[in-house]
PDB file of C-alpha atoms and ligand atoms in Angstrom:
ATOM      1  CA  MET A 268       0.000   0.000   0.000  1.00 81.00           C
ATOM      2  CA  SER A 269       1.241   3.457  -0.854  1.00 93.00           C
ATOM      3  CA  LEU A 270       2.480   5.924   1.754  1.00 96.00           C
ATOM      4  CA  PHE A 271       3.256   9.613   1.327  1.00 98.00           C
ATOM      5  CA  ILE A 272       5.521  11.117   4.001  1.00 98.00           C
ATOM      6  CA  THR A 273       6.686  14.723   4.135  1.00 98.00           C
ATOM      7  CA  PHE A 274       9.367  16.436   6.216  1.00 98.00           C
ATOM      8  CA  GLU A 275       8.775  20.050   7.206  1.00 98.00           C
ATOM      9  CA  GLY A 276      10.317  22.595   9.495  1.00 96.00           C
ATOM     10  CA  PRO A 277      12.277  25.801   9.789  1.00 90.00           C
ATOM     11  CA  ASP A 278      15.547  26.137   7.906  1.00 85.00           C
ATOM     12  CA  GLY A 279      18.504  24.366   9.531  1.00 86.00           C
ATOM     13  CA  GLY A 280      16.411  21.690  11.288  1.00 88.00           C
ATOM     14  CA  GLY A 281      18.103  18.766   9.540  1.00 92.00           C
ATOM     15  CA  LYS A 282      15.113  17.564   7.504  1.00 94.00           C
ATOM     16  CA  THR A 283      17.197  16.804   4.441  1.00 94.00           C
ATOM     17  CA  THR A 284      19.503  14.498   6.440  1.00 96.00           C
ATOM     18  CA  GLN A 285      16.561  12.752   8.082  1.00 97.00           C
ATOM     19  CA  ALA A 286      14.702  12.334   4.789  1.00 97.00           C
ATOM     20  CA  HIS A 287      17.779  10.691   3.217  1.00 98.00           C
ATOM     21  CA  ARG A 288      18.328   8.401   6.196  1.00 98.00           C
ATOM     22  CA  LEU A 289      14.706   7.285   6.224  1.00 98.00           C
ATOM     23  CA  VAL A 290      14.759   6.544   2.516  1.00 98.00           C
ATOM     24  CA  ASP A 291      18.002   4.520   2.839  1.00 97.00           C
ATOM     25  CA  HIS A 292      16.449   2.538   5.673  1.00 96.00           C
ATOM     26  CA  LEU A 293      13.187   1.812   3.851  1.00 96.00           C
ATOM     27  CA  GLN A 294      15.055   0.848   0.684  1.00 95.00           C
ATOM     28  CA  SER A 295      17.278  -1.529   2.639  1.00 95.00           C
ATOM     29  CA  GLN A 296      14.074  -3.231   3.768  1.00 92.00           C
ATOM     30  CA  GLY A 297      12.991  -3.736   0.188  1.00 92.00           C
ATOM     31  CA  HIS A 298      10.379  -0.979  -0.076  1.00 92.00           C
ATOM     32  CA  GLU A 299       9.863   0.911  -3.335  1.00 94.00           C
ATOM     33  CA  VAL A 300      10.748   4.373  -2.056  1.00 97.00           C
ATOM     34  CA  LEU A 301      11.261   7.615  -3.855  1.00 97.00           C
ATOM     35  CA  LEU A 302      12.899  10.694  -2.325  1.00 97.00           C
ATOM     36  CA  THR A 303      12.009  14.086  -3.658  1.00 96.00           C
ATOM     37  CA  ARG A 304      12.331  17.732  -2.665  1.00 94.00           C
ATOM     38  CA  GLU A 305      10.606  21.082  -3.018  1.00 95.00           C
ATOM     39  CA  PRO A 306      11.119  23.351  -4.748  1.00 93.00           C
ATOM     40  CA  GLY A 307      12.562  21.028  -7.392  1.00 95.00           C
ATOM     41  CA  GLY A 308      12.333  17.270  -7.815  1.00 94.00           C
ATOM     42  CA  THR A 309      11.816  17.352 -11.613  1.00 97.00           C
ATOM     43  CA  ALA A 310      13.849  18.894 -14.437  1.00 97.00           C
ATOM     44  CA  ILE A 311      11.333  21.755 -14.691  1.00 98.00           C
ATOM     45  CA  GLY A 312      11.127  22.118 -10.906  1.00 97.00           C
ATOM     46  CA  GLU A 313      14.914  22.353 -10.550  1.00 96.00           C
ATOM     47  CA  GLN A 314      14.938  25.207 -13.095  1.00 97.00           C
ATOM     48  CA  ILE A 315      12.248  26.968 -11.055  1.00 98.00           C
ATOM     49  CA  ARG A 316      14.326  26.373  -7.900  1.00 96.00           C
ATOM     50  CA  ARG A 317      17.228  28.238  -9.480  1.00 96.00           C
ATOM     51  CA  VAL A 318      14.984  31.246 -10.202  1.00 97.00           C
ATOM     52  CA  LEU A 319      13.680  31.188  -6.621  1.00 96.00           C
ATOM     53  CA  THR A 320      17.096  30.963  -4.982  1.00 94.00           C
ATOM     54  CA  ASP A 321      19.083  33.266  -7.299  1.00 94.00           C
ATOM     55  CA  LEU A 322      20.443  36.168  -5.231  1.00 90.00           C
ATOM     56  CA  SER A 323      20.006  38.529  -8.185  1.00 93.00           C
ATOM     57  CA  ASN A 324      16.235  37.991  -7.975  1.00 94.00           C
ATOM     58  CA  THR A 325      15.808  39.985  -4.742  1.00 90.00           C
ATOM     59  CA  PRO A 326      12.975  42.170  -6.146  1.00 92.00           C
ATOM     60  CA  MET A 327      10.722  39.084  -6.360  1.00 94.00           C
ATOM     61  CA  HIS A 328       7.295  39.742  -4.850  1.00 93.00           C
ATOM     62  CA  PRO A 329       5.919  37.140  -2.389  1.00 91.00           C
ATOM     63  CA  ARG A 330       2.965  36.529  -4.769  1.00 93.00           C
ATOM     64  CA  THR A 331       5.412  35.677  -7.553  1.00 95.00           C
ATOM     65  CA  GLU A 332       7.171  33.354  -5.131  1.00 95.00           C
ATOM     66  CA  ILE A 333       3.957  31.475  -4.361  1.00 96.00           C
ATOM     67  CA  LEU A 334       3.186  30.919  -7.998  1.00 97.00           C
ATOM     68  CA  LEU A 335       6.701  29.651  -8.694  1.00 98.00           C
ATOM     69  CA  PHE A 336       6.651  27.287  -5.700  1.00 98.00           C
ATOM     70  CA  SER A 337       3.222  26.110  -6.829  1.00 98.00           C
ATOM     71  CA  ALA A 338       4.334  25.622 -10.429  1.00 98.00           C
ATOM     72  CA  SER A 339       7.234  23.462  -9.259  1.00 98.00           C
ATOM     73  CA  ARG A 340       4.835  21.514  -7.009  1.00 98.00           C
ATOM     74  CA  ALA A 341       2.251  20.924  -9.750  1.00 98.00           C
ATOM     75  CA  GLN A 342       4.914  19.388 -11.994  1.00 98.00           C
ATOM     76  CA  LEU A 343       6.291  17.261  -9.166  1.00 98.00           C
ATOM     77  CA  VAL A 344       2.881  15.854  -8.240  1.00 98.00           C
ATOM     78  CA  HIS A 345       1.976  15.121 -11.844  1.00 98.00           C
ATOM     79  CA  GLU A 346       5.317  13.717 -12.982  1.00 98.00           C
ATOM     80  CA  VAL A 347       6.653  11.956  -9.898  1.00 97.00           C
ATOM     81  CA  ILE A 348       4.521  11.709  -6.767  1.00 98.00           C
ATOM     82  CA  ARG A 349       1.126  10.541  -8.049  1.00 98.00           C
ATOM     83  CA  PRO A 350       2.474   7.911 -10.473  1.00 98.00           C
ATOM     84  CA  HIS A 351       4.669   6.418  -7.733  1.00 98.00           C
ATOM     85  CA  LEU A 352       1.862   6.351  -5.167  1.00 98.00           C
ATOM     86  CA  GLN A 353      -0.506   4.862  -7.746  1.00 97.00           C
ATOM     87  CA  SER A 354       1.913   2.010  -8.311  1.00 97.00           C
ATOM     88  CA  GLY A 355       1.815   1.283  -4.569  1.00 96.00           C
ATOM     89  CA  GLY A 356       5.155   2.872  -3.652  1.00 96.00           C
ATOM     90  CA  THR A 357       6.246   5.149  -0.827  1.00 97.00           C
ATOM     91  CA  VAL A 358       7.194   8.778  -1.444  1.00 98.00           C
ATOM     92  CA  VAL A 359       9.278  10.820   0.982  1.00 98.00           C
ATOM     93  CA  SER A 360       9.367  14.537   0.237  1.00 97.00           C
ATOM     94  CA  ASP A 361      11.661  17.160   1.726  1.00 96.00           C
ATOM     95  CA  ARG A 362       8.912  19.850   2.053  1.00 97.00           C
ATOM     96  CA  PHE A 363       5.482  20.034   0.376  1.00 97.00           C
ATOM     97  CA  PHE A 364       2.539  22.466   0.377  1.00 98.00           C
ATOM     98  CA  ASP A 365       2.678  23.084   4.142  1.00 98.00           C
ATOM     99  CA  ALA A 366       5.890  25.031   3.483  1.00 97.00           C
ATOM    100  CA  THR A 367       3.878  27.529   1.425  1.00 97.00           C
ATOM    101  CA  LEU A 368       1.401  27.975   4.277  1.00 98.00           C
ATOM    102  CA  ALA A 369       4.228  28.400   6.803  1.00 97.00           C
ATOM    103  CA  TYR A 370       6.608  30.623   4.784  1.00 96.00           C
ATOM    104  CA  GLN A 371       4.315  32.619   2.510  1.00 96.00           C
ATOM    105  CA  GLY A 372       1.274  32.516   4.816  1.00 97.00           C
ATOM    106  CA  TYR A 373       2.695  32.953   8.314  1.00 98.00           C
ATOM    107  CA  GLY A 374       6.138  34.297   7.299  1.00 95.00           C
ATOM    108  CA  HIS A 375       5.025  36.868   4.696  1.00 94.00           C
ATOM    109  CA  ARG A 376       1.517  37.204   6.194  1.00 96.00           C
ATOM    110  CA  LEU A 377      -0.296  36.442   2.948  1.00 95.00           C
ATOM    111  CA  ASP A 378      -3.905  35.316   3.069  1.00 97.00           C
ATOM    112  CA  LEU A 379      -4.015  31.685   4.200  1.00 97.00           C
ATOM    113  CA  ALA A 380      -7.365  30.902   2.549  1.00 98.00           C
ATOM    114  CA  ALA A 381      -6.058  32.129  -0.828  1.00 97.00           C
ATOM    115  CA  LEU A 382      -2.857  30.133  -0.345  1.00 98.00           C
ATOM    116  CA  ARG A 383      -4.820  27.004   0.454  1.00 98.00           C
ATOM    117  CA  SER A 384      -6.802  27.266  -2.752  1.00 98.00           C
ATOM    118  CA  ILE A 385      -3.664  27.888  -4.854  1.00 98.00           C
ATOM    119  CA  THR A 386      -1.865  24.939  -3.281  1.00 97.00           C
ATOM    120  CA  THR A 387      -4.910  22.682  -3.689  1.00 98.00           C
ATOM    121  CA  PHE A 388      -5.052  23.654  -7.360  1.00 98.00           C
ATOM    122  CA  ALA A 389      -1.336  22.820  -7.730  1.00 98.00           C
ATOM    123  CA  THR A 390      -1.532  19.450  -5.969  1.00 98.00           C
ATOM    124  CA  GLY A 391      -4.948  18.388  -7.264  1.00 98.00           C
ATOM    125  CA  GLY A 392      -5.883  17.905  -3.607  1.00 98.00           C
ATOM    126  CA  LEU A 393      -3.094  15.467  -2.699  1.00 98.00           C
ATOM    127  CA  ILE A 394      -2.390  15.442   1.068  1.00 98.00           C
ATOM    128  CA  PRO A 395       0.477  13.580   2.778  1.00 98.00           C
ATOM    129  CA  ASP A 396      -0.393  10.595   4.998  1.00 97.00           C
ATOM    130  CA  LEU A 397       2.220  11.647   7.545  1.00 98.00           C
ATOM    131  CA  THR A 398       4.042  14.950   8.055  1.00 98.00           C
ATOM    132  CA  LEU A 399       7.055  15.114  10.356  1.00 98.00           C
ATOM    133  CA  LEU A 400       7.820  18.560  11.708  1.00 98.00           C
ATOM    134  CA  LEU A 401      11.459  18.950  12.748  1.00 98.00           C
ATOM    135  CA  ASP A 402      10.942  21.797  15.136  1.00 97.00           C
ATOM    136  CA  LEU A 403      13.597  24.060  16.587  1.00 95.00           C
ATOM    137  CA  PRO A 404      13.921  27.703  17.650  1.00 94.00           C
ATOM    138  CA  ALA A 405      14.421  30.061  14.705  1.00 90.00           C
ATOM    139  CA  GLU A 406      17.690  31.415  16.182  1.00 89.00           C
ATOM    140  CA  GLU A 407      19.186  27.942  16.350  1.00 90.00           C
ATOM    141  CA  GLY A 408      18.080  27.074  12.826  1.00 87.00           C
ATOM    142  CA  LEU A 409      19.593  30.233  11.402  1.00 83.00           C
ATOM    143  CA  MET A 410      22.860  29.620  13.253  1.00 84.00           C
ATOM    144  CA  ARG A 411      23.118  26.071  11.902  1.00 85.00           C
ATOM    145  CA  ARG A 412      22.353  27.342   8.407  1.00 78.00           C
ATOM    146  CA  LYS A 413      25.092  29.986   8.589  1.00 76.00           C
ATOM    147  CA  LYS A 414      27.621  27.406   9.792  1.00 75.00           C
ATOM    148  CA  HIS A 415      27.047  25.443   6.608  1.00 72.00           C
ATOM    149  CA  GLY A 416      27.666  28.603   4.622  1.00 66.00           C
ATOM    150  CA  VAL A 417      24.387  28.345   2.724  1.00 60.00           C
ATOM    151  CA  SER A 418      23.560  31.488   0.842  1.00 71.00           C
ATOM    152  CA  SER A 419      20.470  31.868  -1.327  1.00 78.00           C
ATOM    153  CA  ARG A 420      17.802  34.528  -1.849  1.00 83.00           C
ATOM    154  CA  LEU A 421      15.517  32.530   0.446  1.00 79.00           C
ATOM    155  CA  ASP A 422      18.037  32.760   3.318  1.00 76.00           C
ATOM    156  CA  ALA A 423      17.852  36.533   3.323  1.00 73.00           C
ATOM    157  CA  TYR A 424      14.826  36.945   5.628  1.00 81.00           C
ATOM    158  CA  ASN A 425      15.248  38.191   9.177  1.00 87.00           C
ATOM    159  CA  LEU A 426      14.825  36.455  12.515  1.00 91.00           C
ATOM    160  CA  GLU A 427      11.229  37.679  13.057  1.00 95.00           C
ATOM    161  CA  PHE A 428      10.236  36.164   9.725  1.00 94.00           C
ATOM    162  CA  HIS A 429      11.703  32.800  10.763  1.00 94.00           C
ATOM    163  CA  GLN A 430       9.986  33.012  14.148  1.00 95.00           C
ATOM    164  CA  ARG A 431       6.632  33.509  12.418  1.00 97.00           C
ATOM    165  CA  VAL A 432       7.410  30.521  10.181  1.00 96.00           C
ATOM    166  CA  ARG A 433       8.175  28.339  13.170  1.00 97.00           C
ATOM    167  CA  ASN A 434       5.008  29.380  15.004  1.00 97.00           C
ATOM    168  CA  GLY A 435       3.037  28.845  11.808  1.00 98.00           C
ATOM    169  CA  TYR A 436       4.297  25.278  11.534  1.00 98.00           C
ATOM    170  CA  LEU A 437       3.350  24.603  15.157  1.00 98.00           C
ATOM    171  CA  GLU A 438      -0.155  25.960  14.511  1.00 98.00           C
ATOM    172  CA  LEU A 439      -0.582  23.851  11.391  1.00 98.00           C
ATOM    173  CA  ALA A 440       0.547  20.762  13.308  1.00 98.00           C
ATOM    174  CA  ALA A 441      -1.815  21.455  16.194  1.00 98.00           C
ATOM    175  CA  ALA A 442      -4.755  21.855  13.807  1.00 98.00           C
ATOM    176  CA  GLU A 443      -4.263  18.418  12.213  1.00 98.00           C
ATOM    177  CA  PRO A 444      -2.837  16.114  14.880  1.00 97.00           C
ATOM    178  CA  GLY A 445      -3.762  12.979  12.915  1.00 96.00           C
ATOM    179  CA  ARG A 446      -1.346  13.862  10.130  1.00 98.00           C
ATOM    180  CA  TRP A 447       1.440  15.787  11.891  1.00 98.00           C
ATOM    181  CA  ILE A 448       4.050  14.647  14.388  1.00 98.00           C
ATOM    182  CA  VAL A 449       6.255  17.280  16.017  1.00 98.00           C
ATOM    183  CA  LEU A 450       9.845  16.201  16.702  1.00 98.00           C
ATOM    184  CA  ASP A 451      12.503  18.054  18.649  1.00 97.00           C
ATOM    185  CA  ALA A 452      15.164  18.822  16.013  1.00 96.00           C
ATOM    186  CA  SER A 453      17.723  19.908  18.606  1.00 94.00           C
ATOM    187  CA  LYS A 454      18.250  16.208  19.472  1.00 94.00           C
ATOM    188  CA  ASP A 455      21.191  14.483  17.843  1.00 94.00           C
ATOM    189  CA  ALA A 456      20.680  13.122  14.339  1.00 95.00           C
ATOM    190  CA  GLY A 457      20.965   9.439  15.391  1.00 96.00           C
ATOM    191  CA  ALA A 458      18.269   9.728  18.068  1.00 96.00           C
ATOM    192  CA  LEU A 459      15.953  11.537  15.660  1.00 97.00           C
ATOM    193  CA  GLU A 460      16.577   8.925  13.000  1.00 97.00           C
ATOM    194  CA  SER A 461      15.350   6.075  15.205  1.00 97.00           C
ATOM    195  CA  GLU A 462      12.338   8.110  16.334  1.00 97.00           C
ATOM    196  CA  VAL A 463      11.431   8.735  12.699  1.00 97.00           C
ATOM    197  CA  ARG A 464      11.813   5.031  11.823  1.00 97.00           C
ATOM    198  CA  LYS A 465       9.503   3.975  14.638  1.00 95.00           C
ATOM    199  CA  LEU A 466       6.863   6.501  13.650  1.00 95.00           C
ATOM    200  CA  VAL A 467       6.916   5.421  10.027  1.00 95.00           C
ATOM    201  CA  GLU A 468       6.752   1.739  10.966  1.00 92.00           C
ATOM    202  CA  SER A 469       3.695   2.435  13.093  1.00 91.00           C
ATOM    203  CA  ARG A 470       1.940   3.963  10.041  1.00 85.00           C
ATOM    204  CA  ARG A 471       2.655   1.068   7.738  1.00 76.00           C
ATOM    205  CA  PRO A 472      -0.264  -1.294   7.229  1.00 66.00           C
ATOM    206  CA  LYS A 473       0.345  -4.561   9.104  1.00 60.00           C
ATOM    207  CA  PRO A 474       0.613  -7.665   6.900  1.00 54.00           C
ATOM    208  CA  ALA A 475      -2.610  -9.727   6.854  1.00 54.00           C
ATOM    209  CA  GLY A 476      -2.849 -12.793   9.157  1.00 49.00           C
TER     210      GLY A 476
HETATM  211  P1  TMP B 117      15.086  23.965   1.590  1.00 74.89           P
HETATM  212  O1  TMP B 117      16.067  24.750   2.379  1.00 74.89           O
HETATM  213  O2  TMP B 117      14.292  23.016   2.403  1.00 74.89           O
HETATM  214  O3  TMP B 117      15.649  23.369   0.348  1.00 74.89           O
HETATM  215  O4  TMP B 117      13.957  25.017   1.107  1.00 74.89           O
HETATM  216  C1  TMP B 117      14.291  26.123   0.354  1.00 74.89           C
HETATM  217  C2  TMP B 117      13.672  27.359   0.912  1.00 74.89           C
HETATM  218  O5  TMP B 117      12.407  27.564   0.283  1.00 74.89           O
HETATM  219  C3  TMP B 117      13.421  27.393   2.398  1.00 74.89           C
HETATM  220  O6  TMP B 117      13.883  28.628   2.911  1.00 74.89           O
HETATM  221  C4  TMP B 117      11.925  27.328   2.510  1.00 74.89           C
HETATM  222  C5  TMP B 117      11.460  27.964   1.240  1.00 74.89           C
HETATM  223  N1  TMP B 117      10.132  27.538   0.779  1.00 74.89           N
HETATM  224  C6  TMP B 117       9.089  28.463   0.783  1.00 74.89           C
HETATM  225  O7  TMP B 117       9.279  29.611   1.186  1.00 74.89           O
HETATM  226  N2  TMP B 117       7.873  28.063   0.323  1.00 74.89           N
HETATM  227  C7  TMP B 117       7.625  26.809  -0.167  1.00 74.89           C
HETATM  228  O8  TMP B 117       6.497  26.493  -0.584  1.00 74.89           O
HETATM  229  C8  TMP B 117       8.725  25.865  -0.177  1.00 74.89           C
HETATM  230  C9  TMP B 117       8.520  24.482  -0.707  1.00 74.89           C
HETATM  231  C10 TMP B 117       9.950  26.276   0.302  1.00 74.89           C
END
């Protein structure tokens, strides 16, 4: 049976590492697993990612941003995610539409209802089965990010913006407790990895008999 898992959280929370580790683990157990990321994940999506992250694109309006994130997402759902789920596989995605609600909605304070309808249009209504929020204070996330020397247009927002994003994620998680699990991303990567494995195992359908 198919399973769609997403990783979300503020920048610097280690979701990319955890997503890779989970996929390696599931693959080693013989599952058909696909790892993808947003923005990106397809040839068209990776081109859109470059536009979004390019430091020379600083004049980009938040509404333009939403449409670009959504365009990348629409292609990813159509080309990669839906076909894999339809064939019974598992998809793990490093971010999905909740990132638009958290960053553009809570971070940039754009209208959440409008964002929900744009994202639903882009995804065709696809919702993850399980969303893991790697939560940590915005200050800590930004510090970790700087240590890795990451520099993109999307890193340029200030601390207050990232605090709103974090609080937004926590609100989204609280509103849908059946789908979201909040994890403490300040724990070490090994401890988080085993927590994630256990959670995913508990969502897998048990074999009959
Ligand atoms: P990443 O660091 O997880 O690769 O994500 C790239 C940046 O894009 C990150 O700062 C979050 C941001 N983002 C949005 O603002 N809205 C979105 O819809 C998505 C998917 C990402």
